[in-house]
Tab-separated table of C-alpha atoms and ligand atoms in Angstrom:
chain	number	residue	atom	x	y	z
J	1	UNK	CA	-24.046	-23.389	13.136
J	2	UNK	CA	-23.521	-22.241	9.551
J	3	UNK	CA	-22.108	-23.981	6.514
J	4	UNK	CA	-18.504	-23.400	5.511
J	5	UNK	CA	-19.775	-21.767	2.311
J	6	UNK	CA	-21.696	-19.203	4.353
J	7	UNK	CA	-18.709	-18.697	6.666
J	8	UNK	CA	-16.378	-17.964	3.723
J	9	UNK	CA	-18.898	-15.650	2.089
J	10	UNK	CA	-19.744	-13.677	5.214
J	11	UNK	CA	-16.386	-13.272	6.973
J	12	UNK	CA	-14.904	-9.762	6.401
J	13	UNK	CA	-12.069	-10.219	3.936
J	14	UNK	CA	-8.944	-8.427	2.690
J	15	UNK	CA	-7.671	-8.858	-0.877
J	16	UNK	CA	-3.926	-8.278	-1.297
J	17	UNK	CA	-3.130	-9.686	-4.740
J	18	UNK	CA	-5.498	-8.337	-7.342
J	19	UNK	CA	-4.786	-6.746	-10.695
J	20	UNK	CA	-7.359	-4.112	-11.389
J	21	UNK	CA	-6.695	-4.673	-15.108
J	22	UNK	CA	-7.266	-8.389	-14.472
J	23	UNK	CA	-10.832	-7.648	-13.360
J	24	UNK	CA	-11.828	-6.484	-16.850
J	25	UNK	CA	-14.719	-8.854	-17.513
J	26	UNK	CA	-15.603	-9.566	-21.183
J	27	UNK	CA	-18.953	-7.753	-20.832
J	28	UNK	CA	-17.217	-4.516	-19.769
J	29	UNK	CA	-14.536	-5.056	-22.415
J	30	UNK	CA	-17.217	-5.040	-25.107
J	31	UNK	CA	-18.900	-1.987	-23.572
J	32	UNK	CA	-15.648	-0.004	-23.466
J	33	UNK	CA	-14.676	-1.154	-26.972
J	34	UNK	CA	-17.978	0.238	-28.247
J	35	UNK	CA	-17.555	3.506	-26.323
J	36	UNK	CA	-14.022	3.944	-27.704
J	37	UNK	CA	-14.690	2.722	-31.253
J	38	UNK	CA	-12.349	-0.272	-30.991
J	39	UNK	CA	-12.796	-3.556	-32.885
J	40	UNK	CA	-12.224	-6.626	-30.734
J	41	UNK	CA	-10.957	-9.864	-32.281
J	42	UNK	CA	-13.967	-11.790	-30.886
J	43	UNK	CA	-17.598	-11.743	-32.013
J	44	UNK	CA	-19.131	-12.310	-28.581
J	45	UNK	CA	-18.549	-12.546	-24.838
J	46	UNK	CA	-18.790	-16.335	-25.138
J	47	UNK	CA	-16.163	-16.473	-27.874
J	48	UNK	CA	-13.872	-14.247	-25.828
J	49	UNK	CA	-14.218	-16.435	-22.740
J	50	UNK	CA	-13.453	-19.526	-24.842
J	51	UNK	CA	-10.174	-17.926	-25.896
J	52	UNK	CA	-9.112	-17.733	-22.233
J	53	UNK	CA	-7.497	-21.110	-22.556
J	54	UNK	CA	-4.142	-20.598	-20.887
J	55	UNK	CA	-1.561	-23.210	-20.116
J	56	UNK	CA	1.222	-21.045	-18.778
J	57	UNK	CA	2.050	-17.485	-17.699
J	58	UNK	CA	3.030	-16.135	-21.161
J	59	UNK	CA	-0.184	-17.402	-22.808
J	60	UNK	CA	-2.201	-15.618	-20.120
J	61	UNK	CA	-0.150	-12.425	-20.331
J	62	UNK	CA	-0.728	-12.143	-24.097
J	63	UNK	CA	-4.524	-12.050	-23.566
J	64	UNK	CA	-4.216	-9.817	-20.520
J	65	UNK	CA	-2.245	-7.099	-22.338
J	66	UNK	CA	-4.365	-7.359	-25.485
J	67	UNK	CA	-7.505	-6.861	-23.385
J	68	UNK	CA	-6.244	-3.524	-22.079
J	69	UNK	CA	-6.560	-1.899	-25.519
J	70	UNK	CA	-10.101	-0.772	-24.586
J	71	UNK	CA	-8.864	1.241	-21.571
J	72	UNK	CA	-8.147	4.723	-22.880
J	73	UNK	CA	-9.837	7.478	-20.872
J	74	UNK	CA	-9.945	8.343	-17.179
J	75	UNK	CA	-13.588	7.271	-17.145
J	76	UNK	CA	-12.624	3.796	-18.441
J	77	UNK	CA	-10.291	3.248	-15.489
J	78	UNK	CA	-12.939	4.591	-13.144
J	79	UNK	CA	-15.584	2.237	-14.557
J	80	UNK	CA	-13.178	-0.696	-14.389
J	81	UNK	CA	-12.411	-0.141	-10.720
J	82	UNK	CA	-16.020	0.654	-9.793
J	83	UNK	CA	-17.207	-2.580	-11.422
J	84	UNK	CA	-14.689	-4.448	-9.286
J	85	UNK	CA	-15.629	-2.722	-6.026
J	86	UNK	CA	-19.340	-3.222	-6.681
J	87	UNK	CA	-18.784	-6.906	-7.206
J	88	UNK	CA	-16.638	-7.602	-4.167
J	89	UNK	CA	-18.741	-5.474	-1.827
J	90	UNK	CA	-21.240	-8.317	-2.176
J	91	UNK	CA	-18.531	-10.802	-1.101
J	92	UNK	CA	-17.829	-8.855	2.110
J	93	UNK	CA	-14.431	-7.628	0.997
J	94	UNK	CA	-13.663	-4.681	3.268
J	95	UNK	CA	-10.061	-3.892	2.374
J	96	UNK	CA	-8.134	-4.149	-0.921
J	97	UNK	CA	-4.545	-3.556	-1.957
J	98	UNK	CA	-4.712	-3.549	-5.720
J	99	UNK	CA	-1.986	-3.726	-8.312
J	100	UNK	CA	-1.922	-1.626	-11.428
J	101	UNK	CA	0.477	-1.840	-14.382
J	102	UNK	CA	1.235	1.718	-15.582
J	103	UNK	CA	3.734	0.689	-18.269
J	104	UNK	CA	1.091	-1.472	-19.953
J	105	UNK	CA	-0.792	1.792	-20.559
J	106	UNK	CA	1.928	4.397	-21.030
J	107	UNK	CA	3.589	2.115	-23.616
J	108	UNK	CA	0.441	2.436	-25.762
J	109	UNK	CA	0.124	6.197	-25.354
J	110	UNK	CA	-2.197	6.448	-22.339
J	111	UNK	CA	-0.907	8.974	-19.804
J	112	UNK	CA	0.063	7.851	-16.293
J	113	UNK	CA	-2.235	10.592	-14.934
J	114	UNK	CA	-5.236	9.213	-16.874
J	115	UNK	CA	-4.796	5.789	-15.306
J	116	UNK	CA	-4.212	6.812	-11.724
J	117	UNK	CA	-6.778	9.594	-11.601
J	118	UNK	CA	-9.530	7.233	-12.775
J	119	UNK	CA	-8.540	4.558	-10.274
J	120	UNK	CA	-8.160	7.028	-7.417
J	121	UNK	CA	-11.597	8.564	-8.024
J	122	UNK	CA	-13.169	5.096	-7.944
J	123	UNK	CA	-11.321	4.292	-4.705
J	124	UNK	CA	-12.841	7.371	-3.083
J	125	UNK	CA	-16.342	6.565	-4.308
J	126	UNK	CA	-16.061	2.907	-3.263
J	127	UNK	CA	-15.034	4.041	0.204
J	128	UNK	CA	-18.136	6.205	0.491
J	129	UNK	CA	-20.589	3.865	-1.224
J	130	UNK	CA	-19.471	0.474	0.066
J	131	UNK	CA	-17.163	1.243	2.966
J	132	UNK	CA	-14.329	-0.537	1.141
J	133	UNK	CA	-10.925	0.910	1.934
J	134	UNK	CA	-8.284	0.382	-0.751
J	135	UNK	CA	-4.677	1.216	-1.568
J	136	UNK	CA	-2.721	1.040	-4.831
J	137	UNK	CA	0.449	-0.946	-5.485
J	138	UNK	CA	2.279	0.101	-8.646
J	139	UNK	CA	3.924	-2.794	-10.483
J	140	UNK	CA	6.857	-2.637	-12.866
J	141	UNK	CA	6.849	-4.976	-15.848
J	142	UNK	CA	9.902	-7.178	-15.438
J	143	UNK	CA	10.102	-7.948	-19.169
J	144	UNK	CA	10.746	-4.254	-19.780
J	145	UNK	CA	14.021	-2.550	-18.864
J	146	UNK	CA	15.109	-1.346	-15.435
J	147	UNK	CA	15.402	2.134	-17.010
J	148	UNK	CA	11.730	2.045	-17.965
J	149	UNK	CA	10.843	1.042	-14.386
J	150	UNK	CA	12.913	3.985	-13.098
J	151	UNK	CA	11.090	6.376	-15.465
J	152	UNK	CA	7.776	5.033	-14.191
J	153	UNK	CA	8.854	5.624	-10.597
J	154	UNK	CA	9.609	9.226	-11.535
J	155	UNK	CA	6.227	9.632	-13.242
J	156	UNK	CA	4.550	8.411	-10.058
J	157	UNK	CA	6.263	11.006	-7.849
J	158	UNK	CA	3.469	13.528	-8.325
J	159	UNK	CA	1.043	10.907	-6.979
J	160	UNK	CA	3.305	9.625	-4.210
J	161	UNK	CA	0.553	9.833	-1.590
J	162	UNK	CA	-1.845	7.767	-3.680
J	163	UNK	CA	0.449	4.722	-3.927
J	164	UNK	CA	1.388	2.595	-0.923
J	165	UNK	CA	3.969	0.322	-2.490
J	166	UNK	CA	5.670	-1.067	-5.583
J	167	UNK	CA	5.736	-4.573	-7.021
J	168	UNK	CA	7.232	-6.532	-9.917
J	169	UNK	CA	5.280	-8.679	-12.369
J	170	UNK	CA	4.872	-9.959	-15.946
J	171	UNK	CA	7.063	-12.624	-17.570
J	172	UNK	CA	9.593	-13.912	-15.029
J	173	UNK	CA	11.644	-16.038	-17.434
J	174	UNK	CA	15.068	-14.413	-17.736
J	175	UNK	CA	13.927	-11.429	-15.627
J	176	UNK	CA	15.154	-12.068	-12.064
J	177	UNK	CA	14.531	-9.734	-9.115
J	178	UNK	CA	18.140	-8.513	-9.197
J	179	UNK	CA	17.518	-6.865	-12.590
J	180	UNK	CA	15.587	-4.263	-10.545
J	181	UNK	CA	17.828	-3.870	-7.488
J	182	UNK	CA	18.493	-0.159	-8.031
J	183	UNK	CA	14.934	0.894	-8.786
J	184	UNK	CA	13.615	-0.961	-5.739
J	185	UNK	CA	16.283	0.665	-3.561
J	186	UNK	CA	15.166	4.020	-4.949
J	187	UNK	CA	11.516	3.174	-4.262
J	188	UNK	CA	12.383	2.214	-0.686
J	189	UNK	CA	14.181	5.524	-0.153
J	190	UNK	CA	11.035	7.329	-1.369
J	191	UNK	CA	9.020	5.521	1.302
J	192	UNK	CA	7.256	2.863	-0.757
J	193	UNK	CA	6.542	-0.585	0.683
J	194	UNK	CA	8.094	-3.387	-1.409
J	195	UNK	CA	6.743	-6.623	-2.809
J	196	UNK	CA	7.603	-8.784	-5.852
J	197	UNK	CA	6.081	-11.604	-7.812
J	198	UNK	CA	7.777	-14.978	-7.717
J	199	UNK	CA	5.326	-16.826	-9.935
J	200	UNK	CA	4.675	-20.529	-9.487
J	201	UNK	CA	6.935	-23.148	-11.117
J	202	UNK	CA	9.167	-20.676	-12.902
J	203	UNK	CA	12.734	-21.367	-13.926
J	204	UNK	CA	14.834	-20.575	-10.813
J	205	UNK	CA	11.773	-19.881	-8.612
J	206	UNK	CA	13.597	-20.678	-5.378
J	207	UNK	CA	16.637	-18.619	-6.349
J	208	UNK	CA	14.350	-15.687	-7.193
J	209	UNK	CA	12.680	-15.868	-3.777
J	210	UNK	CA	16.082	-15.797	-2.078
J	211	UNK	CA	16.999	-12.714	-4.145
J	212	UNK	CA	13.785	-11.033	-3.004
J	213	UNK	CA	14.824	-11.608	0.606
J	214	UNK	CA	18.566	-11.085	0.524
J	215	UNK	CA	19.057	-8.490	-2.220
J	216	UNK	CA	15.809	-6.567	-2.582
J	217	UNK	CA	14.552	-6.800	1.001
J	218	UNK	CA	10.855	-7.233	0.153
J	219	UNK	CA	8.180	-7.168	2.833
J	220	UNK	CA	6.163	-9.874	1.166
J	221	UNK	CA	6.102	-12.141	-1.886
J	222	UNK	CA	3.317	-12.507	-4.417
J	223	UNK	CA	2.764	-16.239	-5.136
J	224	UNK	CA	6.072	-17.698	-3.876
J	225	UNK	CA	4.622	-21.204	-3.458
J	226	UNK	CA	7.884	-22.843	-4.566
J	227	UNK	CA	9.481	-21.698	-1.304
J	228	UNK	CA	8.315	-25.043	0.040
J	229	UNK	CA	11.125	-26.753	-1.920
J	230	UNK	CA	13.696	-25.219	0.444
J	231	UNK	CA	13.223	-25.678	4.213
J	232	UNK	CA	15.858	-23.081	5.051
J	233	UNK	CA	14.041	-20.561	2.864
J	234	UNK	CA	10.759	-21.335	4.638
J	235	UNK	CA	12.417	-20.807	8.020
J	236	UNK	CA	13.831	-17.472	6.852
J	237	UNK	CA	10.419	-16.340	5.565
J	238	UNK	CA	8.926	-17.191	8.972
J	239	UNK	CA	11.801	-15.524	10.829
J	240	UNK	CA	11.242	-12.281	8.885
J	241	UNK	CA	7.452	-12.502	9.236
J	242	UNK	CA	6.938	-12.184	5.474
J	243	UNK	CA	3.578	-12.939	3.934
J	244	UNK	CA	2.908	-14.962	0.789
J	245	UNK	CA	-0.081	-13.816	-1.286
J	246	UNK	CA	-1.161	-16.999	-3.074
J	247	UNK	CA	-3.828	-17.416	-5.762
J	248	UNK	CA	-5.218	-20.974	-6.038
J	249	UNK	CA	-7.484	-20.588	-9.078
J	250	UNK	CA	-4.831	-18.654	-11.009
J	251	UNK	CA	-2.374	-21.473	-10.248
J	252	UNK	CA	-4.725	-23.975	-11.841
J	253	UNK	CA	-4.640	-21.944	-15.078
J	254	UNK	CA	-0.939	-21.201	-15.388
J	255	UNK	CA	0.511	-24.343	-13.790
J	256	UNK	CA	-0.769	-27.861	-13.170
J	257	UNK	CA	-3.272	-27.309	-10.376
J	258	UNK	CA	-4.229	-25.042	-7.480
J	259	UNK	CA	-1.207	-26.219	-5.439
J	260	UNK	CA	-3.571	-26.637	-2.481
J	261	UNK	CA	-1.296	-29.197	-0.799
J	262	UNK	CA	1.725	-26.921	-1.058
J	263	UNK	CA	-0.238	-23.919	0.205
J	264	UNK	CA	-1.323	-25.912	3.251
J	265	UNK	CA	2.284	-27.073	3.737
J	266	UNK	CA	3.455	-23.452	3.812
J	267	UNK	CA	0.757	-22.585	6.326
J	268	UNK	CA	1.800	-25.546	8.493
J	269	UNK	CA	5.377	-24.245	8.493
J	270	UNK	CA	4.105	-21.018	10.082
J	271	UNK	CA	4.250	-18.812	6.974
J	272	UNK	CA	1.636	-16.056	6.790
J	273	UNK	CA	-0.158	-17.297	3.680
J	274	UNK	CA	-3.106	-15.298	2.334
J	275	UNK	CA	-5.605	-16.315	-0.368
J	276	UNK	CA	-6.264	-13.946	-3.266
J	277	UNK	CA	-7.708	-13.754	-6.755
J	278	UNK	CA	-4.980	-12.355	-9.069
J	279	UNK	CA	-6.842	-11.740	-12.373
J	280	UNK	CA	-10.395	-12.908	-11.697
J	281	UNK	CA	-11.831	-11.950	-15.088
J	282	UNK	CA	-9.331	-14.344	-16.673
J	283	UNK	CA	-9.024	-16.977	-13.923
J	284	UNK	CA	-12.688	-17.089	-12.959
J	285	UNK	CA	-13.155	-16.599	-9.254
J	286	UNK	CA	-12.911	-13.620	-6.933
J	287	UNK	CA	-11.625	-13.972	-3.358
J	288	UNK	CA	-14.618	-15.890	-2.040
J	289	UNK	CA	-14.357	-18.478	-4.822
J	290	UNK	CA	-10.603	-18.800	-4.244
J	291	UNK	CA	-11.063	-19.437	-0.536
J	292	UNK	CA	-13.805	-21.932	-1.263
J	293	UNK	CA	-11.754	-23.776	-3.867
J	294	UNK	CA	-8.806	-24.111	-1.482
J	295	UNK	CA	-11.083	-25.093	1.394
J	296	UNK	CA	-12.668	-27.828	-0.706
J	297	UNK	CA	-9.473	-29.191	-2.232
J	298	UNK	CA	-7.593	-29.231	1.075
J	299	UNK	CA	-10.659	-29.984	3.227
J	300	UNK	CA	-9.934	-27.031	5.509
J	301	UNK	CA	-11.956	-26.392	8.667
J	302	UNK	CA	-13.330	-22.952	9.513
J	303	UNK	CA	-10.485	-22.270	11.972
J	304	UNK	CA	-7.939	-22.633	9.174
J	305	UNK	CA	-10.024	-20.494	6.811
J	306	UNK	CA	-10.214	-17.818	9.522
J	307	UNK	CA	-6.445	-18.021	9.928
J	308	UNK	CA	-5.949	-17.361	6.197
J	309	UNK	CA	-8.290	-14.379	6.412
J	310	UNK	CA	-6.614	-13.021	9.556
J	311	UNK	CA	-3.180	-13.410	7.923
J	312	UNK	CA	-4.226	-10.978	5.193
J	313	UNK	CA	-5.093	-8.253	7.694
J	314	UNK	CA	-1.932	-9.030	9.669
J	315	UNK	CA	0.383	-8.491	6.684
J	316	UNK	CA	-1.623	-5.678	5.040
J	317	UNK	CA	0.090	-2.323	4.703
J	318	UNK	CA	-2.105	-0.666	7.305
J	319	UNK	CA	-1.449	1.563	10.299
J	320	UNK	CA	-1.601	-0.356	13.631
J	321	UNK	CA	-4.963	1.088	14.710
J	322	UNK	CA	-6.587	0.257	11.373
J	323	UNK	CA	-5.149	-3.248	11.475
J	324	UNK	CA	-6.460	-3.919	14.956
J	325	UNK	CA	-9.855	-2.524	13.930
J	326	UNK	CA	-10.139	-4.976	11.045
J	327	UNK	CA	-8.877	-7.896	13.127
J	328	UNK	CA	-11.445	-7.074	15.797
J	329	UNK	CA	-14.159	-7.177	13.106
J	330	UNK	CA	-12.953	-10.604	11.966
J	331	UNK	CA	-12.825	-11.879	15.546
J	332	UNK	CA	-16.293	-10.496	16.308
J	333	UNK	CA	-17.593	-12.324	13.229
J	334	UNK	CA	-15.939	-15.593	14.259
J	335	UNK	CA	-17.180	-15.223	17.822
J	336	UNK	CA	-20.721	-14.500	16.706
J	337	UNK	CA	-20.941	-17.042	13.909
Z	1	LIG	N1	0.308	-9.704	-14.410
Z	1	LIG	C1	-0.989	-9.926	-14.150
Z	1	LIG	N2	-1.151	-11.092	-13.522
Z	1	LIG	C2	0.086	-11.622	-13.373
Z	1	LIG	C3	0.589	-12.805	-12.793
Z	1	LIG	N3	-0.208	-13.705	-12.219
Z	1	LIG	N4	1.915	-13.017	-12.835
Z	1	LIG	C4	2.736	-12.115	-13.400
Z	1	LIG	N5	2.313	-10.996	-13.946
Z	1	LIG	C5	1.006	-10.734	-13.941
């Protein structure tokens, strides 16, 4: 018999909602700033962490984009991703689908190729070194134009095989899913899998989730916790087998709490909820800490934790044989624990 803490730490896990740029820890930020001759507006790591005092999505996003100024060369993106993989290998993360935000780099003069080549090289090395398999999801910034998203999709064409899907993120206010109907239809026709953010407690959250289902035709929703306000919407999410990638610690920073009760409510309605870390350098806690926080706040037993972990492999964008391989590993762990 093991403790729940050990169970959460040791179970093989999949991360499906993780910004690689959101893993830029202050220590690495200072190191890259020095390497690239950039002055940061903070004197120390401690001072920088103190400034991470967010109370909503826009206040977080301002820090998040500002922090990226140190990412300039291919090697910077490689080091960023390698630091992440090294860290989560120790948390028994075995599979990752990670977001990246190309427009946040190309808009400041960093080439698309620089970003993706650094990330891709790290993915290969992490596979060899840690046995972590990973795939990239390219996000469009919803507070930029649909034309800019379309240009980004074109830039990605050369790297089509390196990207599994596309997503939508950044400031949701006034930027509904339907602003991007055409570019998502184009992405679908090019074979990308589709997801979108519906951040927590946004203006028109429920309406945005409906648009994701009925207009865009997403395969899953990132966050999407407000679906619980509409029983018909919950039933439709279950009927379509869509997953919700929720992020408890992030919720506590950009809204008024982890939303643990709502997350459990969604799970009870049969929705495939998964627990993830979002931007762990800014909302402190990688996947293990997020699972633990939810477990503690909602007093979950190990069967429910295992269900959350299994859900992630069930909705991951994997081939059937890979999926069953991972699920067998999870089941073998549960059986042997
Ligand atoms: N970009 C990085 N993290 C994000 C989040 N949680 N919501 C929207 N855009 C983001």
